[in-house]
Amino acid sequence: MNEGHSITSWQGIHEEVLRRIHLRVWKPGDTIPNEADLAAEFGCARATVNRALRELAEAGLLERRRKAGTRVALNPVRKATLNIPVVRREIEGRGAAYSYALISSALEIPPPPVRARLGLGADTKLRHVRAVHFADGRPYVVEERWVNREAVPEIDEVDLSEISANEWLIRNVPFTSGDFAFEARNATPEIAELLGAREDQAVLVMTRTTWNGGMPITIVSMSYAPGYRIHTTI
Amino acid sequence: MNEGHSITSWQGIHEEVLRRIHLRVWKPGDTIPNEADLAAEFGCARATVNRALRELAEAGLLERRRKAGTRVALNPVRKATLNIPVVRREIEGRGAAYSYALISSALEIPPPPVRARLGLGADTKLRHVRAVHFADGRPYVVEERWVNREAVPEIDEVDLSEISANEWLIRNVPFTSGDFAFEARNATPEIAELLGAREDQAVLVMTRTTWNGGMPITIVSMSYAPGYRIHTTI
DNA sequence: CAGTGGTCTAGACCACAAG
DNA sequence: TTGTGGTCTAGACCACTGG
């Protein structure tokens, strides 16, 4: 296994520190030498050590505090990173042919939970869009979305049968913050039919809300066909 | 909203670049000025600009290539980070009382899928552990785990009715790589009973496999009680 | 070939928090 | 008070890759 970076590169130091943690030279809870000492040991600049240790701390393996020093995490909180691309690219990335069907697009007053989530007035109409994305002709995910026309007035002019709201929004509307939630739900009759699934079959649902500054942009729930897995490596 | 970092700090530059992207001063696909020019504009060292742009690239908002320069991502791939702590801490972190019950711990030959996933011989016995974690006395997650005794011989000596395999392994066995998958499954009769759920109710399942070097350590599936959500912010 | 990002250095000052 | 990490600088060389 020839994968050694030079020991004076930050990646080399990253590897070496990781090795010492894995070999339990430095055990969970131990304080490791400070940056200056490690720089002396490795024969490099302190900034180089800092870069390596900072990344390990961001990964949750080390805990760093000024004056207290750097310790090996007792209860390492693993951080898994999920990539959330545009649906079209996700499907194409699996080598499948992408297609898309708009089901409906209308102005409606949203149900109270949606209104509350977005913090809007009681009689604000939003654009309500429903669509299905297909991979090789098979239903892949059902998109149900509410778009704030106050934040994105152009949404009323877009031909959503040509480009999905998912893709149009990502391309055209920046956002500063958002939140994601994943949960398992039993398929409603409607979702089951759209996905070609059994009623009550377990379905993974991702709900995402995005804002730009304080302005709510959109809330969407993506219901993935049975068998869908979110996968990641650490 | 007073949250401004000085414009010559890397965080200040991070904010300013983000602002220009959001305001579409720099649009998706545009090439932005190189590091030297930005350093001159902001009146700081190139390393400071580099730090800011590197973080934005890691977040998926910029794409950087030597010689080609830095461009605003056309299809920003959002990266959501999930924190995966020890179950006990996750429950305590919600302000609930943690408790735990071991259901069974035995040496068994694993089913073929598990054997294949771990790359083990056909007649290798693994430790098979099943347990339930409770929050305020209510079932929170069912843990079903196979542990490679060759990698972790001490597992046979641990009193798993006192400490969960989840916690003991995280504390005592380092790993170098792992993968996670999340999916929705209909509750089997057994899982439903353990979780106090309806049979066939949708359940979120996380499956995790870990290795140390090339040596497989453990494979575990965590079936969360209905209503469980994975949540994250970007 | 030459322009751009990637990294390293030696040194400096600062911010924070433990004792 | 003082040790530690956090950051910034000015400069340098290198690695990659577009033209």
XYZ file of C-alpha atoms (C1' of nucleotides) in Angstrom:
506
model
C 0.000 0.000 0.000
C 2.050 2.853 -1.336
C 0.105 5.940 -0.455
C 2.494 7.807 1.765
C 2.584 11.545 1.550
C 5.797 13.124 2.665
C 5.855 13.436 6.421
C 6.396 17.187 6.217
C 3.276 17.770 4.158
C 0.057 18.450 5.973
C -1.434 15.306 4.483
C 1.522 13.301 5.674
C 1.089 14.646 9.187
C -2.643 14.002 8.943
C -1.903 10.353 8.132
C 0.727 10.002 10.821
C -1.510 11.426 13.538
C -4.371 9.216 12.381
C -2.013 6.246 12.526
C -1.011 7.055 16.091
C -4.653 7.302 17.103
C -5.491 4.004 15.455
C -2.476 2.286 16.988
C -3.492 3.767 20.355
C -0.153 5.474 20.780
C -2.460 8.359 21.610
C -5.590 7.006 23.275
C -9.018 8.595 23.533
C -8.851 11.298 26.164
C -5.073 11.763 25.883
C -3.637 15.205 25.313
C -1.236 15.141 22.407
C 1.842 17.388 22.076
C 1.222 20.986 21.131
C 1.674 22.338 17.652
C 5.123 23.750 18.252
C 6.456 20.459 19.577
C 4.948 18.458 16.754
C 6.374 20.903 14.232
C 9.781 20.362 15.790
C 9.351 16.594 15.740
C 8.255 16.497 12.128
C 10.680 19.180 11.066
C 8.121 21.479 9.510
C 6.407 24.785 10.157
C 3.742 25.097 12.814
C 1.201 26.175 10.185
C 1.593 22.815 8.510
C 0.830 20.960 11.722
C -2.072 23.318 12.310
C -3.615 22.480 8.956
C -3.432 18.745 9.648
C -4.818 18.959 13.183
C -7.548 21.362 12.170
C -8.883 18.914 9.599
C -8.831 16.092 12.118
C -10.717 18.268 14.568
C -13.306 19.115 11.927
C -13.719 15.405 11.305
C -14.478 14.957 14.986
C -11.414 12.907 15.908
C -9.643 15.589 17.908
C -10.880 18.242 20.292
C -8.936 21.450 20.433
C -9.118 24.269 22.921
C -6.817 27.202 23.388
C -4.596 26.828 26.356
C -6.013 23.360 27.142
C -4.373 21.832 24.102
C -5.422 19.090 21.719
C -6.979 15.842 22.888
C -8.091 12.677 21.174
C -11.887 12.698 21.221
C -13.437 10.404 23.813
C -16.696 9.962 21.969
C -15.867 10.666 18.395
C -18.897 12.101 16.674
C -18.708 10.739 13.206
C -19.549 13.225 10.513
C -21.010 11.796 7.381
C -21.298 14.088 4.403
C -24.170 13.667 1.995
C -24.046 15.059 -1.500
C -27.347 16.453 -2.650
C -27.196 17.167 -6.350
C -29.952 18.125 -8.757
C -32.183 15.097 -9.302
C -31.386 14.975 -13.000
C -27.673 14.742 -12.348
C -28.172 12.198 -9.614
C -30.036 9.928 -12.018
C -27.651 10.511 -14.891
C -24.782 9.887 -12.528
C -26.129 6.379 -12.032
C -25.969 5.812 -15.750
C -29.728 5.914 -16.188
C -31.766 7.939 -18.638
C -33.535 10.875 -17.036
C -37.073 11.913 -17.762
C -39.597 14.013 -15.970
C -43.322 14.615 -15.848
C -45.164 17.568 -14.430
C -48.366 16.544 -12.690
C -49.764 19.863 -11.618
C -48.816 23.459 -11.057
C -51.310 25.788 -9.450
C -51.739 28.748 -7.150
C -53.079 27.606 -3.828
C -53.261 28.526 -0.213
C -50.950 26.077 1.533
C -52.020 23.921 4.443
C -51.238 25.336 7.879
C -48.042 23.332 8.509
C -46.477 24.635 5.311
C -47.630 28.163 6.018
C -46.214 27.991 9.535
C -42.900 26.542 8.362
C -42.442 29.403 5.930
C -43.793 32.016 8.292
C -46.336 33.442 5.864
C -49.711 35.135 6.222
C -52.928 33.148 6.273
C -54.125 34.052 2.794
C -50.863 34.034 0.857
C -51.105 31.928 -2.252
C -48.083 29.895 -3.188
C -47.242 27.996 -6.326
C -47.900 24.356 -5.654
C -45.994 22.015 -7.964
C -46.123 18.245 -8.161
C -43.937 16.191 -10.461
C -42.313 12.812 -10.933
C -38.716 12.159 -11.944
C -37.946 8.921 -13.784
C -34.784 6.847 -14.167
C -34.851 4.660 -17.273
C -38.580 5.193 -17.363
C -39.189 3.971 -13.832
C -40.443 6.356 -11.161
C -37.528 7.507 -9.065
C -38.849 10.278 -6.879
C -42.028 12.287 -6.451
C -41.505 15.992 -5.872
C -44.103 18.050 -4.074
C -43.184 21.672 -3.699
C -44.489 25.030 -2.532
C -42.760 28.107 -3.914
C -42.995 31.566 -2.387
C -43.999 33.843 -5.263
C -43.001 36.881 -3.298
C -39.401 35.658 -3.232
C -39.439 34.208 -6.740
C -42.010 36.023 -8.882
C -40.513 34.570 -12.086
C -41.721 31.122 -11.060
C -45.142 31.980 -12.505
C -43.613 32.423 -15.972
C -41.455 29.309 -16.082
C -42.671 26.401 -18.182
C -42.413 23.706 -15.560
C -43.297 21.000 -18.047
C -39.967 21.668 -19.752
C -37.662 22.081 -16.775
C -38.313 20.797 -13.294
C -38.806 23.254 -10.487
C -35.980 21.425 -8.758
C -33.538 22.282 -11.495
C -34.853 25.727 -12.328
C -34.670 26.889 -8.732
C -31.182 25.543 -8.119
C -29.957 27.253 -11.261
C -31.706 30.548 -10.775
C -32.422 31.199 -7.141
C -29.577 31.400 -4.654
C -30.210 30.638 -1.043
C -28.302 31.401 2.075
C -29.588 28.735 4.394
C -31.639 25.614 4.370
C -32.519 22.590 6.344
C -32.980 18.962 5.459
C -34.844 16.190 7.194
C -35.035 12.541 6.249
C -37.681 10.211 7.537
C -39.517 7.031 6.648
C -43.204 7.213 5.797
C -45.808 4.748 4.655
C -46.849 5.507 1.103
C -50.162 7.273 0.771
C -52.399 5.921 -1.977
C -51.438 8.813 -4.220
C -47.696 8.501 -3.661
C -47.915 4.748 -4.064
C -49.584 5.108 -7.421
C -47.112 7.682 -8.671
C -44.146 5.600 -7.584
C -45.581 2.311 -8.740
C -45.371 1.101 -5.175
C -47.677 -0.762 -2.860
C -49.912 1.327 -0.690
C -48.353 1.570 2.772
C -44.968 0.533 1.451
C -42.104 2.236 3.276
C -40.807 5.300 1.461
C -37.855 7.513 2.252
C -38.861 11.169 2.315
C -36.535 14.138 2.272
C -38.032 17.466 3.265
C -36.058 20.573 2.524
C -36.759 24.225 3.280
C -34.624 27.061 1.973
C -34.311 30.743 2.701
C -32.478 33.674 1.228
C -31.616 36.035 4.019
C -34.813 35.953 6.039
C -37.015 35.359 2.998
C -38.460 31.860 2.625
C -37.982 30.484 -0.875
C -39.467 27.046 -1.062
C -40.358 23.932 0.823
C -40.237 20.604 -0.915
C -40.712 16.990 -0.024
C -39.091 14.337 -2.173
C -40.550 10.855 -1.794
C -38.150 8.270 -3.150
C -39.191 4.988 -4.674
C -38.828 1.898 -2.466
C -35.306 0.537 -2.549
C -33.747 3.983 -2.582
C -30.744 4.345 -0.324
C -28.761 7.265 0.786
C -25.198 6.126 0.845
C -22.021 7.702 2.092
C -18.500 6.794 3.105
C -16.275 8.119 5.845
C -27.564 42.242 12.063
C -24.085 42.850 13.329
C -22.114 39.787 12.349
C -19.443 41.212 10.131
C -15.970 39.797 10.311
C -13.229 42.136 9.250
C -12.875 42.119 5.492
C -9.236 41.108 5.743
C -9.962 37.975 7.762
C -10.618 34.752 5.886
C -14.111 34.638 7.336
C -14.762 38.157 6.187
C -13.645 37.275 2.676
C -15.733 34.113 2.841
C -18.792 36.237 3.638
C -18.028 38.802 0.986
C -17.574 36.216 -1.748
C -20.761 34.475 -0.658
C -22.527 37.807 -0.785
C -21.354 38.449 -4.329
C -22.563 35.032 -5.385
C -25.945 35.564 -3.774
C -26.310 39.014 -5.279
C -25.299 37.529 -8.637
C -22.403 39.914 -9.018
C -20.654 36.663 -9.876
C -23.126 34.352 -11.586
C -23.038 30.583 -11.890
C -20.445 29.697 -14.491
C -18.512 32.948 -14.147
C -14.799 32.903 -13.537
C -13.930 35.091 -10.600
C -10.662 37.003 -10.178
C -7.614 34.987 -9.218
C -6.240 34.822 -5.705
C -3.553 37.423 -6.248
C -6.026 39.982 -7.590
C -8.499 39.359 -4.797
C -5.722 39.666 -2.235
C -4.833 43.019 -3.748
C -8.466 44.109 -3.751
C -9.045 43.133 -0.137
C -5.626 44.252 0.984
C -4.573 40.974 2.514
C -2.224 38.072 1.875
C -2.969 35.549 -0.816
C -3.019 32.764 1.785
C -5.981 34.449 3.430
C -7.931 34.542 0.196
C -6.925 30.941 -0.419
C -8.354 29.815 2.890
C -11.703 31.477 2.170
C -11.997 30.173 -1.392
C -10.894 26.688 -0.410
C -13.713 26.414 2.122
C -16.249 27.628 -0.421
C -14.970 25.047 -2.893
C -15.268 22.296 -0.291
C -18.830 23.416 0.300
C -19.501 22.927 -3.406
C -20.144 26.577 -4.272
C -16.941 27.162 -6.227
C -14.978 24.983 -8.602
C -11.248 25.471 -8.697
C -8.690 24.240 -11.172
C -5.081 25.205 -11.583
C -4.525 27.438 -14.518
C -8.241 27.508 -15.328
C -9.033 29.571 -12.263
C -12.010 29.663 -9.932
C -15.586 29.549 -11.156
C -18.957 29.770 -9.486
C -20.454 26.287 -9.595
C -23.151 25.829 -12.236
C -24.898 23.008 -10.439
C -23.962 23.457 -6.856
C -23.892 20.078 -5.148
C -25.107 20.777 -1.690
C -23.222 18.976 1.000
C -25.151 18.182 4.112
C -23.204 16.980 7.105
C -24.768 14.516 9.489
C -23.483 14.041 12.990
C -23.562 10.460 14.114
C -22.896 10.274 17.825
C -23.128 7.345 20.204
C -26.798 6.518 20.713
C -26.636 7.260 24.424
C -25.372 10.765 23.804
C -27.868 11.334 21.044
C -30.709 10.510 23.419
C -29.256 12.453 26.326
C -28.666 15.340 23.959
C -32.421 15.493 23.443
C -32.904 15.854 27.154
C -34.318 12.356 27.557
C -33.291 9.649 30.000
C -31.291 6.886 28.389
C -31.746 3.220 29.081
C -30.820 0.089 27.285
C -31.743 -3.572 27.116
C -29.742 -6.430 25.703
C -31.956 -8.938 23.936
C -29.460 -11.533 22.868
C -25.757 -12.093 22.337
C -24.609 -15.300 20.717
C -22.039 -16.860 18.435
C -23.605 -17.605 15.104
C -22.777 -18.116 11.483
C -24.087 -15.009 9.744
C -26.466 -15.091 6.809
C -24.814 -14.927 3.385
C -25.383 -11.213 2.783
C -23.582 -10.320 5.994
C -20.812 -12.793 5.295
C -20.354 -11.393 1.804
C -20.379 -7.791 2.986
C -17.609 -8.517 5.449
C -15.703 -10.806 3.093
C -15.452 -13.704 5.519
C -15.242 -17.473 5.120
C -18.343 -19.606 5.029
C -18.027 -21.105 8.491
C -16.760 -18.123 10.467
C -18.819 -17.520 13.575
C -19.494 -13.935 14.523
C -20.923 -12.435 17.647
C -24.521 -11.565 16.960
C -25.931 -8.912 19.268
C -29.440 -7.523 19.441
C -30.468 -4.713 21.741
C -32.935 -1.884 22.223
C -32.101 1.665 23.260
C -34.797 3.653 25.073
C -35.456 7.363 25.480
C -37.516 8.155 28.564
C -38.526 4.508 28.620
C -39.843 4.471 25.082
C -38.124 2.394 22.423
C -35.881 4.631 20.364
C -33.843 2.330 18.190
C -33.259 -1.380 17.730
C -29.644 -2.373 17.189
C -28.775 -5.570 15.361
C -25.080 -6.178 15.029
C -22.511 -8.701 13.865
C -19.016 -8.354 15.288
C -15.926 -9.934 13.767
C -14.260 -11.787 16.675
C -11.051 -12.067 14.725
C -10.742 -8.287 14.676
C -12.128 -7.768 18.184
C -11.497 -10.871 20.317
C -12.267 -8.947 23.514
C -15.899 -8.662 22.483
C -16.504 -12.141 23.884
C -15.512 -10.957 27.375
C -17.524 -7.729 27.482
C -20.687 -7.692 29.574
C -23.031 -6.350 26.917
C -25.887 -6.101 29.386
C -23.953 -3.336 31.120
C -22.637 -1.367 28.168
C -24.046 -1.418 24.675
C -21.957 -2.838 21.865
C -22.498 0.495 20.166
C -20.773 2.380 22.924
C -18.130 -0.212 23.769
C -16.963 -0.475 20.187
C -16.795 3.249 19.607
C -14.772 3.666 22.775
C -12.439 0.747 22.278
C -12.076 -0.146 18.641
C -10.725 2.394 16.195
C -11.641 2.151 12.565
C -10.133 3.615 9.463
C -13.078 3.508 7.110
C -16.769 2.885 7.101
C -19.884 3.317 5.098
C -23.395 4.330 5.959
C -26.665 3.747 4.188
C -30.096 5.020 5.111
C -33.275 3.530 3.779
C -36.934 3.102 4.625
C -38.248 -0.355 5.436
C -41.544 -1.779 6.531
C -41.291 -3.045 10.093
C -40.997 -6.799 10.394
C -43.164 -8.335 13.120
C -40.149 -8.612 15.379
C -38.934 -5.053 14.855
C -42.476 -3.767 15.234
C -42.852 -5.473 18.571
C -39.506 -4.239 19.865
C -40.237 -0.682 18.799
C -43.851 -0.722 19.921
C -44.830 0.007 16.360
C -47.444 -1.348 14.020
C -46.381 -4.211 11.814
C -45.489 -2.852 8.380
C -45.109 0.645 9.723
C -42.391 2.615 7.928
C -39.099 2.565 9.791
C -35.872 4.400 9.037
C -32.923 2.024 9.003
C -29.274 2.979 9.090
C -26.818 0.265 8.102
C -23.177 0.830 8.873
C -20.108 -1.260 8.127
C -16.665 -0.435 9.469
C -13.147 -1.615 8.755
C -9.739 -1.116 10.281
C -7.221 -1.235 7.517
C -8.536 -4.133 5.466
C -10.002 -5.930 8.467
C -13.784 -5.847 8.808
C -14.898 -4.907 12.306
C -18.639 -4.891 12.461
C -21.835 -4.449 10.544
C -24.845 -3.022 12.268
C -28.348 -2.000 11.354
C -30.148 0.525 13.499
C -33.936 0.573 13.090
C -35.363 3.798 14.446
C -38.803 4.137 15.944
C -41.462 5.724 13.723
C -41.310 9.485 13.809
C -37.530 9.545 13.891
C -35.985 12.173 11.673
C -32.493 12.842 10.604
C -32.105 16.558 10.562
C -29.378 18.851 9.364
C -28.791 22.452 8.370
C -26.678 23.980 5.665
C 5.004 27.364 -22.067
C 2.994 30.178 -18.647
C -0.849 31.200 -15.469
C -3.272 29.532 -11.705
C -4.093 27.267 -7.483
C -1.688 24.272 -3.723
C 1.414 24.261 -0.288
C 5.188 25.381 2.804
C 7.978 28.605 5.729
C 9.500 31.691 9.485
C 7.861 34.860 12.053
C 4.445 37.589 14.331
C 0.452 39.014 16.979
C -3.877 37.937 18.934
C -7.845 35.525 21.539
C -9.105 32.583 24.708
C -9.252 30.028 28.875
C -6.978 27.270 32.589
C -4.853 27.701 36.881
C -0.882 35.393 34.199
C 0.606 32.533 30.688
C 0.362 28.612 27.511
C -2.116 27.159 23.697
C -4.425 27.292 19.376
C -6.164 30.764 15.611
C -4.840 33.627 12.204
C -2.258 36.679 9.217
C 1.843 37.969 6.344
C 5.334 38.163 2.646
C 7.631 35.402 0.108
C 8.797 31.196 -2.178
C 8.547 26.999 -4.886
C 5.813 23.462 -6.844
C 2.051 20.891 -9.571
C -1.138 20.869 -12.700
C -3.228 22.009 -16.957
C -5.066 25.166 -20.608
C -3.754 27.175 -24.715
